[in-house]
mmCIF file of N, CA and C in Angstrom:
data_model
loop_
_atom_site.group_PDB
_atom_site.id
_atom_site.type_symbol
_atom_site.label_atom_id
_atom_site.label_comp_id
_atom_site.label_asym_id
_atom_site.label_seq_id
_atom_site.Cartn_x
_atom_site.Cartn_y
_atom_site.Cartn_z
ATOM 1 N N MET A 1 -15.962 29.805 15.009
ATOM 2 C CA MET A 1 -16.501 30.681 13.836
ATOM 3 C C MET A 1 -15.564 30.864 13.048
ATOM 4 N N ILE A 2 -16.113 30.507 11.597
ATOM 5 C CA ILE A 2 -14.971 30.659 10.527
ATOM 6 C C ILE A 2 -14.585 32.491 10.223
ATOM 7 N N ASN A 3 -13.320 32.104 9.880
ATOM 8 C CA ASN A 3 -12.465 33.208 9.682
ATOM 9 C C ASN A 3 -12.201 33.645 8.443
ATOM 10 N N LEU A 4 -12.604 35.004 7.960
ATOM 11 C CA LEU A 4 -12.558 35.289 6.246
ATOM 12 C C LEU A 4 -10.935 34.956 5.901
ATOM 13 N N ASN A 5 -9.962 35.694 6.916
ATOM 14 C CA ASN A 5 -8.677 35.336 6.384
ATOM 15 C C ASN A 5 -8.208 33.819 6.421
ATOM 16 N N ASP A 6 -8.791 33.168 7.206
ATOM 17 C CA ASP A 6 -8.285 31.222 7.152
ATOM 18 C C ASP A 6 -8.922 30.808 5.862
ATOM 19 N N ILE A 7 -9.830 31.653 5.205
ATOM 20 C CA ILE A 7 -10.776 31.131 3.812
ATOM 21 C C ILE A 7 -9.810 31.711 2.919
ATOM 22 N N MET A 8 -9.347 32.914 2.864
ATOM 23 C CA MET A 8 -8.326 33.293 2.073
ATOM 24 C C MET A 8 -7.030 32.778 2.139
ATOM 25 N N GLU A 9 -6.734 32.481 3.118
ATOM 26 C CA GLU A 9 -5.068 31.932 3.170
ATOM 27 C C GLU A 9 -5.143 30.274 2.564
ATOM 28 N N THR A 10 -6.773 29.647 2.654
ATOM 29 C CA THR A 10 -6.448 28.254 2.087
ATOM 30 C C THR A 10 -6.709 28.608 0.634
ATOM 31 N N ILE A 11 -7.528 29.649 0.210
ATOM 32 C CA ILE A 11 -7.669 29.711 -1.327
ATOM 33 C C ILE A 11 -6.328 30.160 -1.817
ATOM 34 N N ASN A 12 -5.505 30.678 -1.265
ATOM 35 C CA ASN A 12 -4.228 31.267 -1.458
ATOM 36 C C ASN A 12 -3.414 30.185 -1.756
ATOM 37 N N MET A 13 -3.552 29.027 -0.641
ATOM 38 C CA MET A 13 -2.344 27.804 -0.907
ATOM 39 C C MET A 13 -2.830 27.255 -1.886
ATOM 40 N N ILE A 14 -4.121 26.909 -2.252
ATOM 41 C CA ILE A 14 -4.543 25.932 -3.456
ATOM 42 C C ILE A 14 -4.220 26.592 -4.580
ATOM 43 N N SER A 15 -4.310 27.652 -4.577
ATOM 44 C CA SER A 15 -4.003 28.572 -6.208
ATOM 45 C C SER A 15 -2.662 28.778 -6.416
ATOM 46 N N GLU A 16 -1.946 29.238 -5.404
ATOM 47 C CA GLU A 16 -0.345 29.920 -5.487
ATOM 48 C C GLU A 16 0.579 28.779 -4.959
ATOM 49 N N GLU A 17 0.158 28.042 -3.867
ATOM 50 C CA GLU A 17 1.034 27.039 -3.539
ATOM 51 C C GLU A 17 0.884 25.494 -3.917
ATOM 52 N N ASN A 18 0.008 25.374 -4.932
ATOM 53 C CA ASN A 18 -0.359 23.980 -5.334
ATOM 54 C C ASN A 18 -0.603 23.095 -3.968
ATOM 55 N N LEU A 19 -1.503 23.605 -3.443
ATOM 56 C CA LEU A 19 -1.692 22.632 -2.244
ATOM 57 C C LEU A 19 -2.340 21.387 -2.630
ATOM 58 N N ASP A 20 -2.276 20.258 -2.253
ATOM 59 C CA ASP A 20 -2.889 18.856 -2.611
ATOM 60 C C ASP A 20 -2.845 17.944 -1.264
ATOM 61 N N ILE A 21 -3.874 16.961 -1.213
ATOM 62 C CA ILE A 21 -3.531 16.006 -0.323
ATOM 63 C C ILE A 21 -3.026 14.846 -1.245
ATOM 64 N N ARG A 22 -1.663 14.680 -0.482
ATOM 65 C CA ARG A 22 -0.829 13.640 -0.866
ATOM 66 C C ARG A 22 -1.356 12.239 -1.006
ATOM 67 N N THR A 23 -2.121 12.004 0.003
ATOM 68 C CA THR A 23 -2.359 10.296 0.077
ATOM 69 C C THR A 23 -3.840 10.163 0.921
ATOM 70 N N VAL A 24 -4.636 9.504 0.446
ATOM 71 C CA VAL A 24 -5.641 8.947 1.359
ATOM 72 C C VAL A 24 -5.506 7.455 1.347
ATOM 73 N N THR A 25 -5.472 6.880 2.553
ATOM 74 C CA THR A 25 -5.324 5.178 2.545
ATOM 75 C C THR A 25 -6.396 4.484 3.403
ATOM 76 N N MET A 26 -6.866 3.847 2.939
ATOM 77 C CA MET A 26 -7.955 2.627 3.544
ATOM 78 C C MET A 26 -6.800 1.403 3.886
ATOM 79 N N GLY A 27 -7.041 1.258 5.497
ATOM 80 C CA GLY A 27 -6.170 0.179 5.984
ATOM 81 C C GLY A 27 -7.159 -1.113 6.128
ATOM 82 N N ILE A 28 -6.671 -2.353 5.840
ATOM 83 C CA ILE A 28 -7.400 -3.721 5.248
ATOM 84 C C ILE A 28 -6.720 -4.557 6.055
ATOM 85 N N SER A 29 -7.449 -5.494 7.263
ATOM 86 C CA SER A 29 -6.880 -6.703 7.963
ATOM 87 C C SER A 29 -7.395 -7.861 6.976
ATOM 88 N N LEU A 30 -6.030 -8.524 6.511
ATOM 89 C CA LEU A 30 -6.570 -9.521 5.489
ATOM 90 C C LEU A 30 -6.454 -10.961 6.935
ATOM 91 N N LEU A 31 -6.249 -10.549 7.821
ATOM 92 C CA LEU A 31 -6.137 -11.876 8.784
ATOM 93 C C LEU A 31 -6.979 -13.279 8.652
ATOM 94 N N ASP A 32 -8.336 -12.697 8.595
ATOM 95 C CA ASP A 32 -9.296 -13.612 8.325
ATOM 96 C C ASP A 32 -9.551 -14.211 6.960
ATOM 97 N N CYS A 33 -8.362 -13.835 6.216
ATOM 98 C CA CYS A 33 -8.604 -14.584 4.782
ATOM 99 C C CYS A 33 -7.593 -15.779 4.809
ATOM 100 N N ALA A 34 -6.952 -15.828 6.305
ATOM 101 C CA ALA A 34 -6.126 -17.568 5.849
ATOM 102 C C ALA A 34 -6.792 -18.525 5.824
ATOM 103 N N ASP A 35 -6.386 -19.426 4.804
ATOM 104 C CA ASP A 35 -6.868 -20.705 4.607
ATOM 105 C C ASP A 35 -6.021 -21.555 4.447
ATOM 106 N N PHE A 36 -6.191 -22.889 4.689
ATOM 107 C CA PHE A 36 -5.301 -24.149 4.611
ATOM 108 C C PHE A 36 -5.083 -23.957 2.895
ATOM 109 N N ASP A 37 -6.123 -23.975 2.377
ATOM 110 C CA ASP A 37 -5.814 -23.994 0.606
ATOM 111 C C ASP A 37 -5.642 -22.519 0.411
ATOM 112 N N ALA A 38 -4.296 -22.436 -0.245
ATOM 113 C CA ALA A 38 -3.901 -21.370 -0.956
ATOM 114 C C ALA A 38 -4.762 -20.677 -2.007
ATOM 115 N N LYS A 39 -5.184 -21.379 -2.879
ATOM 116 C CA LYS A 39 -6.019 -20.916 -3.950
ATOM 117 C C LYS A 39 -7.404 -20.207 -2.610
ATOM 118 N N SER A 40 -7.991 -20.938 -2.327
ATOM 119 C CA SER A 40 -9.047 -20.034 -1.565
ATOM 120 C C SER A 40 -8.796 -19.303 -0.415
ATOM 121 N N ALA A 41 -7.443 -18.853 -0.055
ATOM 122 C CA ALA A 41 -6.739 -17.962 0.454
ATOM 123 C C ALA A 41 -6.861 -16.490 -0.547
ATOM 124 N N CYS A 42 -6.298 -16.821 -1.671
ATOM 125 C CA CYS A 42 -6.077 -15.832 -2.589
ATOM 126 C C CYS A 42 -7.371 -15.098 -3.006
ATOM 127 N N ASP A 43 -8.361 -16.290 -3.162
ATOM 128 C CA ASP A 43 -9.858 -15.856 -3.573
ATOM 129 C C ASP A 43 -10.133 -14.670 -2.419
ATOM 130 N N LYS A 44 -10.084 -15.441 -0.941
ATOM 131 C CA LYS A 44 -10.753 -14.627 -0.208
ATOM 132 C C LYS A 44 -10.016 -13.375 0.058
ATOM 133 N N ILE A 45 -8.904 -13.243 -0.176
ATOM 134 C CA ILE A 45 -7.897 -11.926 -0.015
ATOM 135 C C ILE A 45 -8.493 -10.798 -1.390
ATOM 136 N N TYR A 46 -8.392 -11.271 -2.356
ATOM 137 C CA TYR A 46 -9.242 -10.491 -3.561
ATOM 138 C C TYR A 46 -10.601 -10.055 -3.568
ATOM 139 N N GLU A 47 -11.576 -10.835 -2.809
ATOM 140 C CA GLU A 47 -12.946 -10.690 -2.690
ATOM 141 C C GLU A 47 -12.938 -9.510 -1.489
ATOM 142 N N LYS A 48 -12.197 -9.736 -0.423
ATOM 143 C CA LYS A 48 -12.401 -8.930 0.605
ATOM 144 C C LYS A 48 -11.964 -7.617 0.149
ATOM 145 N N ILE A 49 -10.787 -6.956 -0.383
ATOM 146 C CA ILE A 49 -10.202 -6.081 -0.923
ATOM 147 C C ILE A 49 -11.094 -5.229 -1.976
ATOM 148 N N VAL A 50 -11.702 -6.026 -2.812
ATOM 149 C CA VAL A 50 -12.767 -5.223 -3.591
ATOM 150 C C VAL A 50 -13.977 -4.984 -2.853
ATOM 151 N N ARG A 51 -14.717 -5.842 -2.007
ATOM 152 C CA ARG A 51 -15.551 -5.567 -1.361
ATOM 153 C C ARG A 51 -15.319 -4.143 -0.352
ATOM 154 N N LYS A 52 -14.359 -4.423 0.364
ATOM 155 C CA LYS A 52 -13.766 -3.457 1.247
ATOM 156 C C LYS A 52 -13.449 -1.772 0.443
ATOM 157 N N ALA A 53 -12.640 -1.890 -0.484
ATOM 158 C CA ALA A 53 -12.017 -0.897 -1.171
ATOM 159 C C ALA A 53 -12.639 -0.282 -2.410
ATOM 160 N N GLY A 54 -13.965 -0.901 -2.869
ATOM 161 C CA GLY A 54 -14.270 -0.884 -3.947
ATOM 162 C C GLY A 54 -14.512 0.702 -4.669
ATOM 163 N N ASN A 55 -15.143 1.347 -3.459
ATOM 164 C CA ASN A 55 -15.453 2.606 -3.622
ATOM 165 C C ASN A 55 -14.312 3.798 -3.348
ATOM 166 N N LEU A 56 -13.169 3.521 -2.916
ATOM 167 C CA LEU A 56 -12.338 4.364 -2.150
ATOM 168 C C LEU A 56 -11.843 5.254 -3.468
ATOM 169 N N VAL A 57 -11.680 5.230 -4.720
ATOM 170 C CA VAL A 57 -11.160 5.847 -5.808
ATOM 171 C C VAL A 57 -12.306 6.822 -5.762
ATOM 172 N N LYS A 58 -13.426 6.259 -6.227
ATOM 173 C CA LYS A 58 -14.556 6.982 -6.543
ATOM 174 C C LYS A 58 -14.798 8.048 -5.414
ATOM 175 N N THR A 59 -14.734 7.573 -4.369
ATOM 176 C CA THR A 59 -14.967 8.240 -3.131
ATOM 177 C C THR A 59 -13.956 9.941 -3.015
ATOM 178 N N GLY A 60 -12.484 9.503 -3.181
ATOM 179 C CA GLY A 60 -11.504 10.333 -3.119
ATOM 180 C C GLY A 60 -11.711 11.530 -4.250
ATOM 181 N N GLU A 61 -12.471 10.670 -5.492
ATOM 182 C CA GLU A 61 -12.408 11.707 -6.773
ATOM 183 C C GLU A 61 -13.789 12.775 -6.132
ATOM 184 N N GLU A 62 -14.786 12.181 -5.521
ATOM 185 C CA GLU A 62 -15.806 13.230 -5.111
ATOM 186 C C GLU A 62 -15.476 14.136 -4.254
ATOM 187 N N ILE A 63 -14.384 13.644 -3.248
ATOM 188 C CA ILE A 63 -13.631 14.649 -2.215
ATOM 189 C C ILE A 63 -12.823 15.774 -2.802
ATOM 190 N N GLU A 64 -12.470 15.389 -3.899
ATOM 191 C CA GLU A 64 -11.473 16.247 -4.781
ATOM 192 C C GLU A 64 -12.508 17.389 -5.341
ATOM 193 N N LYS A 65 -13.704 16.940 -5.876
ATOM 194 C CA LYS A 65 -14.396 17.949 -6.793
ATOM 195 C C LYS A 65 -15.369 18.616 -5.519
ATOM 196 N N GLN A 66 -15.603 18.031 -4.428
ATOM 197 C CA GLN A 66 -16.225 18.995 -3.948
ATOM 198 C C GLN A 66 -15.616 19.986 -2.688
ATOM 199 N N TYR A 67 -14.540 19.377 -2.765
ATOM 200 C CA TYR A 67 -13.225 20.799 -2.088
ATOM 201 C C TYR A 67 -12.406 21.451 -3.051
ATOM 202 N N GLY A 68 -12.221 20.819 -4.548
ATOM 203 C CA GLY A 68 -11.021 21.791 -5.273
ATOM 204 C C GLY A 68 -9.654 21.333 -4.904
ATOM 205 N N ILE A 69 -9.658 20.369 -3.969
ATOM 206 C CA ILE A 69 -8.195 19.968 -3.694
ATOM 207 C C ILE A 69 -7.874 18.355 -4.461
ATOM 208 N N PRO A 70 -6.828 18.602 -5.039
ATOM 209 C CA PRO A 70 -6.692 17.230 -5.738
ATOM 210 C C PRO A 70 -6.022 16.453 -4.503
ATOM 211 N N ILE A 71 -6.454 15.094 -5.089
ATOM 212 C CA ILE A 71 -5.578 13.998 -3.860
ATOM 213 C C ILE A 71 -4.840 13.170 -4.782
ATOM 214 N N ILE A 72 -3.416 13.130 -4.725
ATOM 215 C CA ILE A 72 -2.630 12.387 -5.525
ATOM 216 C C ILE A 72 -2.730 11.325 -5.613
ATOM 217 N N ASN A 73 -2.698 10.283 -4.669
ATOM 218 C CA ASN A 73 -2.407 8.861 -4.432
ATOM 219 C C ASN A 73 -3.696 8.347 -3.577
ATOM 220 N N LYS A 74 -4.469 7.469 -4.189
ATOM 221 C CA LYS A 74 -5.208 6.658 -3.353
ATOM 222 C C LYS A 74 -4.749 5.339 -3.326
ATOM 223 N N ARG A 75 -4.572 4.998 -1.960
ATOM 224 C CA ARG A 75 -3.989 3.550 -1.662
ATOM 225 C C ARG A 75 -4.388 2.693 -0.641
ATOM 226 N N ILE A 76 -4.055 1.469 -0.596
ATOM 227 C CA ILE A 76 -4.037 0.609 0.460
ATOM 228 C C ILE A 76 -3.218 -0.059 1.163
ATOM 229 N N SER A 77 -3.456 0.112 2.290
ATOM 230 C CA SER A 77 -2.491 -0.736 3.534
ATOM 231 C C SER A 77 -2.807 -1.842 4.088
ATOM 232 N N LEU A 78 -2.153 -3.139 3.993
ATOM 233 C CA LEU A 78 -2.891 -4.212 4.357
ATOM 234 C C LEU A 78 -2.039 -5.099 5.295
ATOM 235 N N THR A 79 -2.484 -5.907 6.009
ATOM 236 C CA THR A 79 -2.198 -6.662 7.098
ATOM 237 C C THR A 79 -0.778 -7.202 6.463
ATOM 238 N N PRO A 80 0.587 -7.370 7.186
ATOM 239 C CA PRO A 80 1.834 -8.062 6.545
ATOM 240 C C PRO A 80 1.152 -9.225 6.013
ATOM 241 N N ILE A 81 1.713 -9.362 4.738
ATOM 242 C CA ILE A 81 1.084 -10.699 3.952
ATOM 243 C C ILE A 81 1.646 -11.848 4.569
ATOM 244 N N SER A 82 2.902 -11.648 5.156
ATOM 245 C CA SER A 82 3.741 -12.621 5.639
ATOM 246 C C SER A 82 2.596 -13.569 6.497
ATOM 247 N N GLN A 83 2.162 -12.820 7.523
ATOM 248 C CA GLN A 83 1.129 -13.411 8.172
ATOM 249 C C GLN A 83 0.136 -14.261 7.774
ATOM 250 N N VAL A 84 -0.408 -13.657 6.632
ATOM 251 C CA VAL A 84 -1.722 -14.445 6.084
ATOM 252 C C VAL A 84 -0.961 -15.824 5.406
ATOM 253 N N ILE A 85 0.059 -15.338 4.689
ATOM 254 C CA ILE A 85 1.061 -16.816 3.713
ATOM 255 C C ILE A 85 1.329 -17.642 5.097
ATOM 256 N N ALA A 86 1.677 -17.439 6.199
ATOM 257 C CA ALA A 86 2.340 -18.236 6.826
ATOM 258 C C ALA A 86 1.083 -18.991 7.601
ATOM 259 N N ALA A 87 0.326 -18.554 7.908
ATOM 260 C CA ALA A 87 -1.138 -19.156 8.456
ATOM 261 C C ALA A 87 -1.882 -20.277 7.233
ATOM 262 N N SER A 88 -1.431 -19.671 5.957
ATOM 263 C CA SER A 88 -2.153 -20.530 4.724
ATOM 264 C C SER A 88 -1.288 -21.336 4.178
ATOM 265 N N LYS A 89 -0.016 -21.087 4.555
ATOM 266 C CA LYS A 89 0.932 -22.097 3.793
ATOM 267 C C LYS A 89 1.093 -22.213 2.600
ATOM 268 N N GLY A 90 0.610 -20.767 2.173
ATOM 269 C CA GLY A 90 0.242 -19.973 0.575
ATOM 270 C C GLY A 90 1.838 -19.815 -0.056
ATOM 271 N N ASP A 91 1.780 -19.582 -1.200
ATOM 272 C CA ASP A 91 2.662 -19.304 -2.154
ATOM 273 C C ASP A 91 2.673 -17.642 -2.290
ATOM 274 N N PRO A 92 3.669 -17.045 -1.776
ATOM 275 C CA PRO A 92 3.802 -15.497 -2.045
ATOM 276 C C PRO A 92 3.568 -14.671 -3.194
ATOM 277 N N VAL A 93 4.160 -15.506 -4.456
ATOM 278 C CA VAL A 93 3.882 -14.882 -5.694
ATOM 279 C C VAL A 93 2.413 -15.130 -6.087
ATOM 280 N N LYS A 94 1.798 -15.995 -5.831
ATOM 281 C CA LYS A 94 0.307 -16.509 -6.171
ATOM 282 C C LYS A 94 -0.884 -15.160 -5.472
ATOM 283 N N VAL A 95 -0.142 -15.061 -4.312
ATOM 284 C CA VAL A 95 -0.816 -13.667 -3.411
ATOM 285 C C VAL A 95 -0.447 -12.646 -3.713
ATOM 286 N N ALA A 96 0.649 -12.310 -4.472
ATOM 287 C CA ALA A 96 1.054 -11.137 -5.032
ATOM 288 C C ALA A 96 0.283 -10.967 -6.445
ATOM 289 N N TYR A 97 -0.117 -11.929 -7.048
ATOM 290 C CA TYR A 97 -0.773 -11.616 -8.138
ATOM 291 C C TYR A 97 -2.140 -11.640 -7.992
ATOM 292 N N ALA A 98 -3.007 -12.124 -6.628
ATOM 293 C CA ALA A 98 -4.262 -11.587 -5.908
ATOM 294 C C ALA A 98 -4.266 -10.132 -5.750
ATOM 295 N N LEU A 99 -3.253 -10.013 -5.100
ATOM 296 C CA LEU A 99 -3.339 -8.472 -4.689
ATOM 297 C C LEU A 99 -3.390 -7.324 -5.988
ATOM 298 N N GLN A 100 -2.542 -7.808 -6.775
ATOM 299 C CA GLN A 100 -2.302 -6.792 -8.117
ATOM 300 C C GLN A 100 -3.666 -6.944 -8.882
ATOM 301 N N ARG A 101 -4.150 -7.842 -8.901
ATOM 302 C CA ARG A 101 -5.669 -8.158 -9.332
ATOM 303 C C ARG A 101 -6.425 -7.193 -8.669
ATOM 304 N N ALA A 102 -6.466 -7.299 -7.488
ATOM 305 C CA ALA A 102 -7.418 -6.522 -6.290
ATOM 306 C C ALA A 102 -7.324 -5.051 -6.641
ATOM 307 N N ALA A 103 -6.139 -4.674 -6.622
ATOM 308 C CA ALA A 103 -5.637 -3.267 -6.910
ATOM 309 C C ALA A 103 -5.851 -2.899 -8.186
ATOM 310 N N ASP A 104 -5.848 -3.383 -9.468
ATOM 311 C CA ASP A 104 -6.225 -3.145 -10.451
ATOM 312 C C ASP A 104 -7.927 -2.703 -10.803
ATOM 313 N N THR A 105 -8.391 -4.047 -9.970
ATOM 314 C CA THR A 105 -9.764 -3.825 -10.087
ATOM 315 C C THR A 105 -10.424 -2.636 -9.362
ATOM 316 N N VAL A 106 -10.045 -2.282 -8.483
ATOM 317 C CA VAL A 106 -10.438 -1.199 -7.638
ATOM 318 C C VAL A 106 -9.964 0.325 -7.885
ATOM 319 N N GLY A 107 -8.718 0.346 -8.875
ATOM 320 C CA GLY A 107 -8.147 1.097 -9.474
ATOM 321 C C GLY A 107 -7.260 2.071 -8.642
ATOM 322 N N VAL A 108 -6.880 1.529 -7.115
ATOM 323 C CA VAL A 108 -5.743 2.319 -6.577
ATOM 324 C C VAL A 108 -4.628 2.413 -7.283
ATOM 325 N N ASP A 109 -3.763 3.682 -6.681
ATOM 326 C CA ASP A 109 -2.358 4.182 -6.983
ATOM 327 C C ASP A 109 -1.067 2.853 -6.405
ATOM 328 N N PHE A 110 -1.725 2.481 -5.089
ATOM 329 C CA PHE A 110 -0.419 1.497 -4.579
ATOM 330 C C PHE A 110 -1.303 0.478 -3.619
ATOM 331 N N ILE A 111 -0.870 -0.661 -3.508
ATOM 332 C CA ILE A 111 -1.317 -1.263 -2.461
ATOM 333 C C ILE A 111 -0.057 -2.289 -1.847
ATOM 334 N N GLY A 112 0.005 -1.933 -0.352
ATOM 335 C CA GLY A 112 1.147 -2.487 0.261
ATOM 336 C C GLY A 112 0.671 -3.215 1.287
ATOM 337 N N GLY A 113 1.835 -4.268 1.633
ATOM 338 C CA GLY A 113 1.597 -5.428 2.499
ATOM 339 C C GLY A 113 2.341 -6.365 2.810
ATOM 340 N N TYR A 114 3.669 -5.909 1.817
ATOM 341 C CA TYR A 114 4.616 -6.976 1.724
ATOM 342 C C TYR A 114 5.762 -6.480 2.645
ATOM 343 N N SER A 115 5.699 -6.571 3.930
ATOM 344 C CA SER A 115 6.432 -6.218 4.825
ATOM 345 C C SER A 115 6.671 -7.381 6.079
ATOM 346 N N ALA A 116 7.885 -7.231 6.750
ATOM 347 C CA ALA A 116 7.892 -8.428 7.421
ATOM 348 C C ALA A 116 8.249 -7.897 9.153
ATOM 349 N N LEU A 117 7.577 -8.256 10.146
ATOM 350 C CA LEU A 117 7.965 -7.776 11.456
ATOM 351 C C LEU A 117 8.796 -8.548 11.951
ATOM 352 N N VAL A 118 10.186 -8.740 11.447
ATOM 353 C CA VAL A 118 11.279 -9.528 11.968
ATOM 354 C C VAL A 118 11.957 -9.142 13.190
ATOM 355 N N GLN A 119 11.484 -8.200 13.610
ATOM 356 C CA GLN A 119 12.361 -7.920 14.858
ATOM 357 C C GLN A 119 11.872 -8.487 15.983
ATOM 358 N N LYS A 120 10.941 -9.481 15.869
ATOM 359 C CA LYS A 120 10.623 -10.562 17.149
ATOM 360 C C LYS A 120 10.444 -11.869 16.420
ATOM 361 N N GLY A 121 11.223 -12.054 15.638
ATOM 362 C CA GLY A 121 11.284 -13.265 14.966
ATOM 363 C C GLY A 121 10.666 -13.194 13.555
ATOM 364 N N TYR A 122 10.524 -14.336 12.862
ATOM 365 C CA TYR A 122 9.645 -14.352 11.799
ATOM 366 C C TYR A 122 9.433 -15.618 11.211
ATOM 367 N N THR A 123 8.336 -16.032 10.425
ATOM 368 C CA THR A 123 7.798 -17.271 9.978
ATOM 369 C C THR A 123 8.421 -17.183 8.423
ATOM 370 N N LYS A 124 8.092 -18.384 8.024
ATOM 371 C CA LYS A 124 8.321 -19.233 6.800
ATOM 372 C C LYS A 124 7.672 -18.191 5.613
ATOM 373 N N GLY A 125 6.726 -17.276 5.947
ATOM 374 C CA GLY A 125 6.048 -16.541 4.903
ATOM 375 C C GLY A 125 6.934 -14.983 4.762
ATOM 376 N N ASP A 126 8.036 -14.946 5.614
ATOM 377 C CA ASP A 126 8.884 -13.525 5.796
ATOM 378 C C ASP A 126 10.115 -14.170 4.794
ATOM 379 N N ILE A 127 10.282 -15.439 4.549
ATOM 380 C CA ILE A 127 11.365 -15.993 3.905
ATOM 381 C C ILE A 127 11.527 -15.498 2.446
#
């Protein structure tokens, strides 16, 4: 049962305490984008991000309008890129350009994936 006091408390948080949603994040696995050809891997990465996250910003904006609560950041979290680079024997800089191009295309505020799982060893992609 919806309580009137809960509704009023939420309205108060939005109007007086500047309640917002800090971030919405979409996670995407890129492991299936690994390819022996580095250019092909970059193309697959770009295509998959745009295909999966193409409506992320639009959906976030629709939620903002529907509920009247701003969403500050729309972001994408990716498989550690080092895993894809190691499997592809690719160039980390070219992959970074593909990621930036995808982020610009879908309009997100942040795209992350340059992390390394070095506590269990590392690959050539981590160096």
